[in-house]
């Protein structure tokens, strides 16, 4: 008896278009810097340190903490895309010139 097996590729079929990033700002002094966090690795410990270091180096900068944005983690590509649009709209509304996204050790 011959069995017929169906093989499915684990690679998946979704292709994500590569985007370019915005050019670097010449200086952060006088700029509004926003934070977003995935809620995963110790952002609650590291973002306050980053905030303090930014204030020391750029006293004219305004930092808007991650707590003023939704947690930037979603489970599907579609929900991640929708969340990214929501965060981008909030960042624009808050006047963000720069955004620190994520966190790591």
Coordinates of C-alpha atoms in Angstrom, one line a residue:
X1 CA 0.0 0.0 0.0
X2 CA 1.4 3.4 -1.0
X3 CA 0.7 6.3 1.3
X4 CA 0.5 9.8 0.1
X5 CA 2.1 12.4 2.3
X6 CA 1.6 16.1 2.2
X7 CA 4.7 18.2 3.0
X8 CA 4.4 21.7 4.3
X9 CA 7.3 24.1 4.3
X10 CA 8.1 25.5 7.8
X11 CA 9.5 28.7 6.2
X12 CA 6.1 30.2 5.6
X13 CA 4.9 32.4 2.7
X14 CA 4.7 35.9 4.1
X15 CA 7.2 38.4 2.7
X16 CA 7.8 41.6 4.6
X17 CA 8.8 44.7 2.6
X18 CA 12.1 46.2 3.9
X19 CA 11.7 49.8 4.8
X20 CA 14.4 52.4 5.3
X21 CA 14.9 54.2 8.6
X22 CA 14.8 57.9 9.1
X23 CA 18.1 59.8 9.0
X24 CA 19.8 60.4 12.4
X25 CA 19.2 63.7 14.2
X26 CA 22.2 66.0 14.4
X27 CA 21.5 66.6 18.1
X28 CA 19.0 65.5 20.7
X29 CA 19.1 68.7 22.7
X30 CA 15.7 70.4 22.4
X31 CA 14.1 67.3 20.9
X32 CA 11.3 65.1 22.2
X33 CA 12.4 61.5 22.7
X34 CA 9.8 58.8 23.1
X35 CA 10.2 55.3 24.5
X36 CA 8.3 52.2 23.6
X37 CA 8.8 48.8 25.3
X38 CA 7.8 45.2 24.5
X39 CA 7.1 44.6 28.2
X40 CA 9.6 41.7 28.2
X41 CA 13.2 42.2 29.5
X42 CA 13.7 44.7 32.4
X43 CA 12.6 47.8 30.6
X44 CA 11.2 49.0 33.9
X45 CA 14.8 49.0 35.3
X46 CA 16.8 50.2 32.2
X47 CA 14.5 52.9 30.8
X48 CA 14.8 55.1 33.9
X49 CA 18.6 54.9 33.7
X50 CA 18.5 55.8 30.0
X51 CA 16.1 58.7 30.8
X52 CA 18.5 60.0 33.4
X53 CA 21.6 59.7 31.1
X54 CA 19.7 61.5 28.3
X55 CA 18.7 64.3 30.7
X56 CA 22.3 64.7 31.8
X57 CA 23.7 64.8 28.2
X58 CA 20.8 66.7 26.6
X59 CA 19.3 69.0 29.3
X60 CA 16.9 70.6 26.8
X61 CA 15.5 67.3 25.7
X62 CA 12.0 66.1 26.8
X63 CA 11.6 62.3 27.3
X64 CA 8.2 60.7 27.1
X65 CA 8.3 57.4 29.0
X66 CA 7.1 54.0 27.6
X67 CA 4.2 54.1 30.1
X68 CA 2.5 56.7 27.8
X69 CA 2.4 54.2 24.9
X70 CA 0.8 50.8 24.5
X71 CA 3.1 47.8 25.1
X72 CA 4.6 47.2 21.6
X73 CA 4.1 43.4 21.5
X74 CA 1.5 41.7 19.4
X75 CA 1.0 38.0 18.5
X76 CA 0.3 38.1 14.8
X77 CA 1.7 40.0 11.9
X78 CA -1.6 41.8 11.3
X79 CA -2.0 42.8 15.0
X80 CA 1.6 43.9 15.1
X81 CA 1.1 46.1 12.0
X82 CA -2.0 47.6 13.6
X83 CA -0.2 48.3 16.9
X84 CA 2.7 49.9 15.0
X85 CA 0.3 52.3 13.3
X86 CA -1.3 53.1 16.6
X87 CA 2.2 53.8 18.2
X88 CA 3.2 55.9 15.2
X89 CA 0.1 58.0 15.5
X90 CA 0.6 58.5 19.2
X91 CA 4.3 59.4 18.6
X92 CA 3.2 62.0 16.1
X93 CA 0.5 63.4 18.4
X94 CA 3.1 63.7 21.3
X95 CA 5.6 65.5 19.0
X96 CA 8.3 62.8 19.1
X97 CA 11.4 63.6 17.2
X98 CA 13.1 60.4 18.1
X99 CA 11.9 57.0 19.4
X100 CA 13.7 54.4 21.5
X101 CA 12.0 51.1 20.7
X102 CA 12.5 48.0 22.7
X103 CA 15.0 47.1 25.2
X104 CA 17.7 44.5 25.8
X105 CA 20.5 43.4 28.0

